Amino acid sequence: MAEEVKEGKDFTLEADSELRFEIEDKDAKVYVMLISGFAEMFGTELVKKKKYEFRTGAKVAVFTYHGCVLNVNGKTDVSYISKETPMVQYLNCHAALEQMRASAEEKDERGPIAMVVGPLDVGKSTLCRIFLNYAVRLGRRPLYADIDVGQGAISIPGGLLVSKLTDSFSWSGLLVSKKEFSQKPLLVYHFGHKSPGSNNVLYKSTVSKMAEVTLESMNVNKRTKYSGIILNTCGWVKGDGYAHLLHTAQAFEVNAIFVLDQERLYNELLRDMPSFVRVVLLPKSGGVVERSRDLRNEQRDLRIKEYFYGHRTPFYPFSFEVKFQDLKLYKIGAPPLPDSCMPIGMKAEDNKTKVVAVTPSPSLLHHILAISFAETTDEDVIGTNVAGFVCVTDVDMERQTITVLSPQPRPLPNNVLLLSELQFMDIV
Ligand code: ATP
């Protein structure tokens, strides 16, 4: 039952408890204000008397270590105070990461490279966010790497991303529809599918390349080097999904793994990881909301929409035509052929990372295209990061043009474009 809070309602929270609420009603807005005490939202400290606005779809927890009074104004669908939260355990893990950073600083080594793993809907992205916020509050500048191509917390679906954190780190600020391609504190790679399983070989090689570049980049800045990396992963933890986790841990030279809510996965990792990797099992928060397949699809669409149109700060994307002749359009991965049909010296697997030219056709409609930094296909297209994304909103076969929705006005920063399986209907 929806609960109407007209003039605002005060909630008094004891130490180590949290207020959880969800907003489902379309166009609903809820305002939260910290009246007294101390409180934080997923690691971000709330400023007293400041109004925080939440909109439809928000699933929020405001936690307090010391006790506080919160005022909530607006219509929430669920709102309750919970005293059962794993926050103290999460804080202890942050303290352990901080120790690793301090020791890295002393020895001039790389800081913690911490990977967060677990099945779907256990709060992996939320835990990463808490770790990052706590680190930033202490003046650290860890990198955030997100290889969850389906439900990444901040990257566009189908992409993998590494982000640098700035002084004023804000999670939603990282929802980076880089307003312009040139504003990019980020390294983004194109994968082009919703799940790593759609092309395991390509996923693996993209992760390898991303890890190599990220680790190398850490040597450039001492502060980043000691602060380390927080790495968010997919909820696919069985079979090939597990193999990807092992490969990712190896590629990123991970030295700490936080396993949320699955003892089996924890034991497998304890068995398979070298002894220098600390593997820690953590409970999931009872507040984490499970998402249906439909909701996941909806959220994926929303992420793409936010890429072009912004979240809180509205962005105004551009729409323009590009001639077929000005496009160098490719997709990665050719249909599988048996080994016997492959040229000498090549395996069927190689086809999975083959860069294949695509002739523009009406089937491009609504597809996302990644703009590669590669000048030609002679370069390592898979291993080259992308400048950003556009969406095809029209294909005119007569005039031999496509129309694209783009965060930046024409011209495109490069004409090597990579086709993604992901589609977006631009209905605002
Ligand atoms: P996926 O498997 O899809 O990657 P995940 O494991 O990363 O999911 P999250 O995205 O972190 O899960 O959390 C799912 C949802 O639960 C998010 O909307 C988040 O805001 C919400 N959530 C997380 N922790 C809490 C909490 N303590 N109280 C209320 N909501 C929460």
Short mmCIF file of C-alpha atoms and ligand atoms in Angstrom, two decimals:
data_model
loop_
_atom_site.label_atom_id
_atom_site.label_comp_id
_atom_site.label_asym_id
_atom_site.label_seq_id
_atom_site.Cartn_x
_atom_site.Cartn_y
_atom_site.Cartn_z
CA MET A 1 0.00 0.00 0.00
CA ALA A 2 1.38 3.37 -0.94
CA GLU A 3 2.01 5.59 2.04
CA GLU A 4 1.32 9.30 1.66
CA VAL A 5 3.51 11.50 3.80
CA LYS A 6 2.01 14.95 3.30
CA GLU A 7 3.82 17.46 5.47
CA GLY A 8 6.80 15.23 5.81
CA LYS A 9 7.29 12.66 8.51
CA ASP A 10 10.17 12.41 10.96
CA PHE A 11 11.94 9.08 11.44
CA THR A 12 14.17 8.61 14.46
CA LEU A 13 16.93 6.09 13.80
CA GLU A 14 19.02 4.43 16.48
CA ALA A 15 22.74 3.82 15.94
CA ASP A 16 23.52 1.14 13.31
CA SER A 17 20.11 1.18 11.69
CA GLU A 18 18.83 2.34 8.32
CA LEU A 19 15.70 3.77 6.77
CA ARG A 20 14.81 1.97 3.56
CA PHE A 21 12.31 3.13 1.03
CA GLU A 22 11.25 2.58 -2.55
CA ILE A 23 9.42 4.83 -4.97
CA GLU A 24 7.31 3.13 -7.61
CA ASP A 25 4.66 5.66 -8.58
CA LYS A 26 5.30 7.32 -11.89
CA ASP A 27 6.50 10.91 -11.58
CA ALA A 28 6.63 10.68 -7.78
CA LYS A 29 9.28 12.67 -5.92
CA VAL A 30 10.43 12.13 -2.37
CA TYR A 31 12.59 14.53 -0.37
CA VAL A 32 14.79 13.42 2.51
CA MET A 33 16.40 15.81 4.97
CA LEU A 34 18.78 15.08 7.81
CA ILE A 35 17.41 16.96 10.81
CA SER A 36 19.96 15.93 13.43
CA GLY A 37 22.75 13.42 13.98
CA PHE A 38 24.84 11.82 11.21
CA ALA A 39 23.64 9.74 8.29
CA GLU A 40 24.90 8.47 4.96
CA MET A 41 23.51 7.02 1.79
CA PHE A 42 25.56 4.16 0.33
CA GLY A 43 28.68 5.74 1.80
CA THR A 44 27.92 9.38 0.95
CA GLU A 45 27.52 11.52 4.03
CA LEU A 46 24.30 13.56 4.13
CA VAL A 47 24.59 17.26 4.78
CA LYS A 48 22.33 18.53 7.56
CA LYS A 49 19.21 20.44 6.46
CA LYS A 50 19.91 19.78 2.80
CA LYS A 51 16.98 18.42 0.79
CA TYR A 52 17.82 15.25 -1.16
CA GLU A 53 15.45 14.44 -3.98
CA PHE A 54 14.57 10.90 -5.09
CA ARG A 55 12.42 9.90 -8.03
CA THR A 56 10.49 6.93 -9.41
CA GLY A 57 12.45 3.70 -9.31
CA ALA A 58 14.66 4.76 -6.38
CA LYS A 59 15.53 2.03 -3.89
CA VAL A 60 17.32 3.73 -1.09
CA ALA A 61 18.81 3.11 2.34
CA VAL A 62 19.89 5.94 4.62
CA PHE A 63 22.16 4.47 7.27
CA THR A 64 23.42 5.92 10.54
CA TYR A 65 26.34 4.78 12.71
CA HIS A 66 25.47 7.17 15.54
CA GLY A 67 21.71 7.72 15.36
CA CYS A 68 19.81 10.51 13.58
CA VAL A 69 16.45 12.07 12.79
CA LEU A 70 15.38 12.15 9.15
CA ASN A 71 12.48 13.94 7.59
CA VAL A 72 10.84 12.25 4.60
CA ASN A 73 8.44 14.21 2.43
CA GLY A 74 6.59 12.56 -0.44
CA LYS A 75 4.93 9.32 -1.42
CA THR A 76 6.99 6.18 -0.85
CA ASP A 77 5.78 2.68 -1.65
CA VAL A 78 7.65 0.96 1.13
CA SER A 79 9.42 2.68 3.99
CA TYR A 80 10.71 1.05 7.13
CA ILE A 81 13.58 1.18 9.58
CA SER A 82 15.83 -1.86 9.76
CA LYS A 83 18.27 -2.59 12.55
CA GLU A 84 19.67 -5.64 10.74
CA THR A 85 22.27 -4.36 8.34
CA PRO A 86 25.71 -5.64 7.34
CA MET A 87 27.14 -2.09 7.31
CA VAL A 88 29.54 -2.67 10.21
CA GLN A 89 31.03 -5.66 8.36
CA TYR A 90 31.30 -3.56 5.20
CA LEU A 91 33.03 -0.85 7.21
CA ASN A 92 35.51 -3.40 8.58
CA CYS A 93 36.32 -4.50 5.03
CA HIS A 94 36.86 -0.88 4.07
CA ALA A 95 39.24 -0.58 7.05
CA ALA A 96 41.17 -3.62 5.78
CA LEU A 97 41.39 -2.04 2.30
CA GLU A 98 42.61 1.16 3.91
CA GLN A 99 45.36 -0.76 5.72
CA MET A 100 46.42 -2.26 2.42
CA ARG A 101 46.57 1.27 0.96
CA ALA A 102 48.68 2.56 3.84
CA SER A 103 51.08 -0.35 3.50
CA ALA A 104 51.24 0.15 -0.29
CA GLU A 105 52.16 3.76 0.32
CA GLU A 106 54.98 2.78 2.67
CA LYS A 107 56.42 0.25 0.27
CA ASP A 108 55.64 2.19 -2.91
CA GLU A 109 53.56 -0.70 -4.22
CA ARG A 110 50.18 -0.97 -5.87
CA GLY A 111 47.28 -0.69 -3.41
CA PRO A 112 44.39 -3.14 -3.10
CA ILE A 113 42.81 -4.43 -6.26
CA ALA A 114 39.50 -5.56 -4.84
CA MET A 115 36.89 -7.48 -6.79
CA VAL A 116 33.27 -7.71 -5.64
CA VAL A 117 31.49 -10.88 -6.76
CA GLY A 118 28.21 -12.65 -6.13
CA PRO A 119 25.01 -13.81 -7.84
CA LEU A 120 22.35 -11.43 -9.17
CA ASP A 121 20.79 -8.88 -6.84
CA VAL A 122 23.01 -9.21 -3.80
CA GLY A 123 24.16 -5.60 -3.74
CA LYS A 124 27.50 -5.84 -5.61
CA SER A 125 27.20 -2.40 -7.18
CA THR A 126 26.06 -0.96 -3.85
CA LEU A 127 29.04 -2.42 -2.00
CA CYS A 128 31.42 -1.02 -4.65
CA ARG A 129 29.76 2.34 -4.22
CA ILE A 130 30.17 2.19 -0.43
CA PHE A 131 33.87 1.23 -0.74
CA LEU A 132 34.50 4.00 -3.25
CA ASN A 133 32.71 6.64 -1.23
CA TYR A 134 34.53 5.66 1.97
CA ALA A 135 37.86 5.75 0.15
CA VAL A 136 37.16 9.16 -1.39
CA ARG A 137 36.09 10.53 2.00
CA LEU A 138 39.57 9.63 3.25
CA GLY A 139 41.21 11.45 0.38
CA ARG A 140 41.95 8.32 -1.67
CA ARG A 141 41.36 8.17 -5.41
CA PRO A 142 40.77 4.54 -6.37
CA LEU A 143 39.82 3.56 -9.89
CA TYR A 144 36.43 2.02 -10.44
CA ALA A 145 36.26 -0.76 -13.01
CA ASP A 146 32.90 -2.14 -14.07
CA ILE A 147 32.79 -5.24 -16.24
CA ASP A 148 29.09 -5.95 -15.74
CA VAL A 149 27.95 -5.51 -19.33
CA GLY A 150 24.29 -6.19 -18.53
CA GLN A 151 23.57 -4.12 -15.44
CA GLY A 152 26.70 -2.10 -14.89
CA ALA A 153 26.16 0.58 -12.32
CA ILE A 154 27.41 3.42 -14.45
CA SER A 155 28.48 2.23 -17.87
CA ILE A 156 26.21 2.06 -20.88
CA PRO A 157 24.92 -1.51 -21.29
CA GLY A 158 27.16 -3.56 -23.55
CA GLY A 159 30.22 -1.58 -22.48
CA LEU A 160 33.01 -2.11 -19.98
CA LEU A 161 34.42 0.85 -18.18
CA VAL A 162 37.16 2.19 -15.96
CA SER A 163 36.59 5.45 -14.21
CA LYS A 164 38.80 7.80 -12.29
CA LEU A 165 37.20 9.38 -9.29
CA THR A 166 37.36 13.08 -8.78
CA ASP A 167 37.32 15.11 -5.57
CA SER A 168 33.61 15.55 -5.72
CA PHE A 169 32.85 11.95 -6.49
CA SER A 170 29.19 11.36 -6.99
CA TRP A 171 27.80 8.11 -8.26
CA SER A 172 25.03 9.62 -10.29
CA GLY A 173 27.49 12.14 -11.68
CA LEU A 174 29.27 9.18 -13.14
CA LEU A 175 26.22 8.12 -15.05
CA VAL A 176 28.32 9.69 -17.62
CA SER A 177 26.52 10.46 -20.60
CA LYS A 178 29.73 12.24 -21.23
CA LYS A 179 27.94 15.34 -22.32
CA GLU A 180 30.56 15.63 -24.93
CA PHE A 181 32.81 12.89 -26.12
CA SER A 182 35.83 14.93 -25.23
CA GLN A 183 34.94 15.04 -21.52
CA LYS A 184 36.12 11.64 -20.58
CA PRO A 185 37.79 10.78 -17.37
CA LEU A 186 36.93 7.26 -18.48
CA LEU A 187 38.20 4.33 -20.39
CA VAL A 188 35.29 2.64 -22.10
CA TYR A 189 35.46 -0.56 -24.14
CA HIS A 190 32.89 -1.88 -26.54
CA PHE A 191 31.60 -5.41 -26.07
CA GLY A 192 28.21 -5.00 -27.70
CA HIS A 193 26.17 -7.71 -25.93
CA LYS A 194 24.07 -7.88 -22.78
CA SER A 195 25.79 -10.96 -21.45
CA PRO A 196 29.42 -12.15 -21.58
CA GLY A 197 28.04 -15.53 -22.71
CA SER A 198 27.06 -14.06 -26.09
CA ASN A 199 30.74 -14.04 -27.00
CA ASN A 200 32.94 -15.50 -24.27
CA VAL A 201 36.13 -15.21 -26.32
CA LEU A 202 35.59 -11.53 -27.07
CA TYR A 203 34.63 -10.77 -23.46
CA LYS A 204 37.77 -12.42 -22.20
CA SER A 205 40.05 -10.57 -24.56
CA THR A 206 38.35 -7.24 -23.83
CA VAL A 207 38.79 -7.77 -20.07
CA SER A 208 42.46 -8.70 -20.62
CA LYS A 209 43.11 -5.54 -22.60
CA MET A 210 41.22 -3.37 -20.17
CA ALA A 211 43.18 -4.85 -17.26
CA GLU A 212 46.50 -4.32 -19.00
CA VAL A 213 45.78 -0.66 -19.78
CA THR A 214 44.30 0.01 -16.33
CA LEU A 215 47.22 -1.52 -14.44
CA GLU A 216 49.67 0.38 -16.58
CA SER A 217 47.81 3.65 -16.02
CA MET A 218 48.16 3.20 -12.26
CA ASN A 219 51.90 3.71 -12.45
CA VAL A 220 51.41 7.22 -13.77
CA ASN A 221 49.83 8.63 -10.62
CA LYS A 222 51.06 7.64 -7.14
CA ARG A 223 47.81 8.54 -5.45
CA THR A 224 45.86 6.22 -7.76
CA LYS A 225 48.54 3.57 -7.46
CA TYR A 226 48.21 3.37 -3.65
CA SER A 227 44.42 3.78 -3.70
CA GLY A 228 43.95 0.71 -5.91
CA ILE A 229 40.92 -0.45 -7.85
CA ILE A 230 37.39 -1.46 -6.92
CA LEU A 231 36.12 -3.90 -9.51
CA ASN A 232 32.42 -4.67 -10.06
CA THR A 233 31.49 -7.93 -11.82
CA CYS A 234 28.52 -9.71 -13.43
CA GLY A 235 26.05 -11.82 -11.43
CA TRP A 236 26.86 -14.83 -13.64
CA VAL A 237 28.89 -17.00 -11.29
CA LYS A 238 28.50 -20.55 -12.63
CA GLY A 239 30.25 -22.42 -15.45
CA ASP A 240 31.70 -19.97 -17.96
CA GLY A 241 30.65 -17.12 -15.67
CA TYR A 242 32.90 -18.50 -12.94
CA ALA A 243 35.71 -18.99 -15.48
CA HIS A 244 35.37 -15.28 -16.33
CA LEU A 245 35.72 -14.37 -12.65
CA LEU A 246 38.93 -16.41 -12.40
CA HIS A 247 40.27 -14.86 -15.57
CA THR A 248 39.36 -11.33 -14.42
CA ALA A 249 41.07 -11.89 -11.05
CA GLN A 250 44.19 -13.03 -12.83
CA ALA A 251 44.15 -10.31 -15.49
CA PHE A 252 43.67 -7.48 -12.97
CA GLU A 253 46.10 -9.10 -10.50
CA VAL A 254 43.37 -8.89 -7.88
CA ASN A 255 44.52 -9.29 -4.27
CA ALA A 256 41.18 -9.09 -2.43
CA ILE A 257 37.82 -10.62 -3.30
CA PHE A 258 34.57 -9.87 -1.51
CA VAL A 259 31.98 -12.57 -2.08
CA LEU A 260 28.43 -11.52 -1.38
CA ASP A 261 25.93 -14.05 -0.14
CA GLN A 262 27.14 -17.29 -1.67
CA GLU A 263 29.14 -19.79 0.31
CA ARG A 264 29.61 -22.09 -2.65
CA LEU A 265 31.24 -19.36 -4.72
CA TYR A 266 33.33 -18.36 -1.70
CA ASN A 267 34.64 -21.91 -1.28
CA GLU A 268 35.35 -22.29 -4.98
CA LEU A 269 37.37 -19.08 -4.93
CA LEU A 270 39.22 -20.11 -1.78
CA ARG A 271 40.16 -23.31 -3.60
CA ASP A 272 41.15 -21.69 -6.90
CA MET A 273 42.81 -18.42 -5.87
CA PRO A 274 46.50 -18.18 -5.01
CA SER A 275 47.18 -17.75 -1.29
CA PHE A 276 48.06 -14.03 -1.51
CA VAL A 277 44.48 -13.24 -2.53
CA ARG A 278 42.28 -12.52 0.48
CA VAL A 279 38.82 -13.98 -0.08
CA VAL A 280 36.11 -12.68 2.25
CA LEU A 281 32.51 -13.86 2.51
CA LEU A 282 29.99 -11.14 3.32
CA PRO A 283 26.23 -11.24 3.89
CA LYS A 284 23.95 -9.33 1.57
CA SER A 285 21.81 -6.59 3.00
CA GLY A 286 18.16 -7.52 3.57
CA GLY A 287 17.32 -4.25 1.85
CA VAL A 288 18.68 -5.19 -1.58
CA VAL A 289 15.78 -5.39 -3.92
CA GLU A 290 15.41 -8.31 -6.33
CA ARG A 291 14.73 -7.36 -9.89
CA SER A 292 12.57 -9.30 -12.35
CA ARG A 293 13.76 -9.88 -15.90
CA ASP A 294 11.35 -7.17 -17.10
CA LEU A 295 12.63 -4.69 -14.58
CA ARG A 296 16.23 -5.48 -15.58
CA ASN A 297 15.33 -4.80 -19.23
CA GLU A 298 13.61 -1.59 -18.22
CA GLN A 299 16.62 -0.45 -16.21
CA ARG A 300 18.92 -1.28 -19.09
CA ASP A 301 16.82 0.93 -21.39
CA LEU A 302 16.83 3.64 -18.76
CA ARG A 303 20.64 3.57 -18.56
CA ILE A 304 20.87 4.11 -22.31
CA LYS A 305 18.29 6.89 -22.13
CA GLU A 306 20.29 8.54 -19.35
CA TYR A 307 23.41 8.30 -21.47
CA PHE A 308 21.78 10.54 -24.07
CA TYR A 309 19.33 12.60 -22.04
CA GLY A 310 21.01 12.79 -18.63
CA HIS A 311 19.69 11.95 -15.21
CA ARG A 312 19.25 14.89 -12.87
CA THR A 313 21.02 17.32 -15.09
CA PRO A 314 19.22 17.08 -18.42
CA PHE A 315 21.41 16.67 -21.49
CA TYR A 316 20.26 17.72 -24.93
CA PRO A 317 21.50 15.24 -27.51
CA PHE A 318 21.98 16.09 -31.16
CA SER A 319 20.49 14.39 -34.17
CA PHE A 320 22.20 14.44 -37.54
CA GLU A 321 22.69 12.48 -40.73
CA VAL A 322 25.79 10.57 -41.69
CA LYS A 323 26.32 9.36 -45.26
CA PHE A 324 26.91 5.64 -45.77
CA GLN A 325 30.11 6.54 -47.60
CA ASP A 326 31.42 8.31 -44.50
CA LEU A 327 30.89 5.30 -42.29
CA LYS A 328 33.30 2.50 -41.62
CA LEU A 329 30.92 0.14 -39.89
CA TYR A 330 32.02 -3.15 -38.34
CA LYS A 331 30.83 -5.79 -35.97
CA ILE A 332 33.02 -8.06 -33.94
CA GLY A 333 32.62 -11.79 -34.33
CA ALA A 334 31.82 -13.79 -37.45
CA PRO A 335 29.45 -16.76 -37.51
CA PRO A 336 31.19 -19.90 -36.20
CA LEU A 337 32.81 -22.22 -38.72
CA PRO A 338 34.16 -25.67 -37.97
CA ASP A 339 37.95 -25.78 -37.51
CA SER A 340 38.21 -27.76 -40.77
CA CYS A 341 36.83 -24.80 -42.74
CA MET A 342 39.17 -22.23 -41.21
CA PRO A 343 42.26 -20.99 -43.03
CA ILE A 344 45.42 -22.84 -42.07
CA GLY A 345 46.75 -21.79 -38.70
CA MET A 346 43.43 -20.38 -37.46
CA LYS A 347 41.01 -21.89 -34.98
CA ALA A 348 37.22 -21.55 -34.98
CA GLU A 349 37.67 -19.44 -31.84
CA ASP A 350 39.49 -16.79 -33.83
CA ASN A 351 36.23 -16.04 -35.67
CA LYS A 352 34.76 -14.77 -32.41
CA THR A 353 37.09 -11.80 -32.40
CA LYS A 354 37.12 -11.18 -36.11
CA VAL A 355 36.32 -7.64 -37.19
CA VAL A 356 33.69 -7.96 -39.93
CA ALA A 357 32.57 -5.12 -42.21
CA VAL A 358 28.83 -4.39 -42.07
CA THR A 359 26.91 -2.95 -45.04
CA PRO A 360 24.40 -0.34 -43.83
CA SER A 361 20.82 -1.59 -44.10
CA PRO A 362 17.45 -0.95 -42.41
CA SER A 363 18.36 -3.58 -39.81
CA LEU A 364 20.63 -0.98 -38.19
CA LEU A 365 17.59 0.91 -36.95
CA HIS A 366 17.62 1.58 -33.16
CA HIS A 367 21.01 -0.06 -32.71
CA ILE A 368 23.72 1.47 -30.56
CA LEU A 369 27.01 2.11 -32.35
CA ALA A 370 30.26 2.58 -30.48
CA ILE A 371 32.70 5.15 -31.88
CA SER A 372 36.10 3.55 -31.81
CA PHE A 373 39.34 5.45 -31.37
CA ALA A 374 40.90 3.02 -33.86
CA GLU A 375 41.69 4.75 -37.14
CA THR A 376 41.53 1.61 -39.23
CA THR A 377 40.86 -2.07 -38.73
CA ASP A 378 44.59 -2.73 -39.04
CA GLU A 379 44.76 -1.51 -35.45
CA ASP A 380 43.68 -3.61 -32.49
CA VAL A 381 40.00 -2.63 -32.63
CA ILE A 382 38.95 -4.81 -29.69
CA GLY A 383 41.75 -3.49 -27.53
CA THR A 384 41.11 0.15 -28.41
CA ASN A 385 38.79 2.13 -26.17
CA VAL A 386 35.81 3.99 -27.54
CA ALA A 387 34.98 7.70 -27.58
CA GLY A 388 31.30 7.25 -26.90
CA PHE A 389 28.08 5.95 -28.38
CA VAL A 390 25.41 6.99 -30.84
CA CYS A 391 22.03 5.45 -31.60
CA VAL A 392 20.65 4.93 -35.12
CA THR A 393 17.24 6.60 -35.32
CA ASP A 394 16.70 6.35 -39.07
CA VAL A 395 18.10 4.57 -42.10
CA ASP A 396 17.36 6.10 -45.51
CA MET A 397 18.33 3.64 -48.20
CA GLU A 398 17.39 6.02 -50.99
CA ARG A 399 19.55 8.85 -49.79
CA GLN A 400 22.14 6.42 -48.44
CA THR A 401 22.24 7.99 -44.99
CA ILE A 402 21.64 7.08 -41.39
CA THR A 403 20.42 9.51 -38.75
CA VAL A 404 22.06 9.22 -35.33
CA LEU A 405 21.28 10.48 -31.86
CA SER A 406 24.54 11.73 -30.44
CA PRO A 407 25.70 13.46 -27.24
CA GLN A 408 27.89 15.74 -29.33
CA PRO A 409 27.14 17.74 -32.49
CA ARG A 410 28.51 16.66 -35.83
CA PRO A 411 31.00 15.60 -36.97
CA LEU A 412 31.56 12.25 -35.26
CA PRO A 413 35.01 12.16 -33.65
CA ASN A 414 35.90 9.14 -35.78
CA ASN A 415 34.21 7.16 -38.51
CA VAL A 416 35.12 3.64 -37.36
CA LEU A 417 31.87 2.52 -35.75
CA LEU A 418 31.17 -0.78 -34.03
CA LEU A 419 27.72 -2.31 -34.11
CA SER A 420 26.17 -3.30 -30.78
CA GLU A 421 23.43 -5.86 -30.30
CA LEU A 422 21.76 -3.41 -27.92
CA GLN A 423 18.91 -1.31 -29.17
CA PHE A 424 17.22 1.81 -27.89
CA MET A 425 13.92 3.34 -29.03
CA ASP A 426 14.31 7.07 -28.85
CA ILE A 427 10.86 7.98 -27.54
CA VAL A 428 11.15 10.81 -25.07
P1 ATP B 1 23.22 -7.10 -10.34
O1 ATP B 1 23.33 -8.53 -10.03
O2 ATP B 1 22.09 -6.78 -11.24
O3 ATP B 1 24.51 -6.50 -10.80
P2 ATP B 1 23.74 -6.05 -7.72
O4 ATP B 1 24.11 -7.29 -7.01
O5 ATP B 1 24.86 -5.18 -8.15
O6 ATP B 1 22.81 -6.35 -8.94
P3 ATP B 1 22.68 -3.64 -6.59
O7 ATP B 1 22.50 -2.99 -7.92
O8 ATP B 1 23.80 -3.18 -5.74
O9 ATP B 1 22.75 -5.21 -6.78
O10 ATP B 1 21.35 -3.49 -5.70
C1 ATP B 1 20.06 -3.74 -6.24
C2 ATP B 1 19.11 -2.63 -5.79
O11 ATP B 1 18.95 -2.67 -4.37
C3 ATP B 1 19.60 -1.22 -6.10
O12 ATP B 1 18.51 -0.50 -6.63
C4 ATP B 1 20.03 -0.63 -4.75
O13 ATP B 1 19.81 0.76 -4.69
C5 ATP B 1 19.10 -1.36 -3.80
N1 ATP B 1 19.69 -1.51 -2.46
C6 ATP B 1 20.94 -1.94 -2.15
N2 ATP B 1 21.13 -1.97 -0.82
C7 ATP B 1 19.96 -1.55 -0.27
C8 ATP B 1 19.51 -1.36 1.07
N3 ATP B 1 20.29 -1.62 2.12
N4 ATP B 1 18.24 -0.92 1.24
C9 ATP B 1 17.44 -0.64 0.20
N5 ATP B 1 17.79 -0.81 -1.08
C10 ATP B 1 19.03 -1.26 -1.32
#
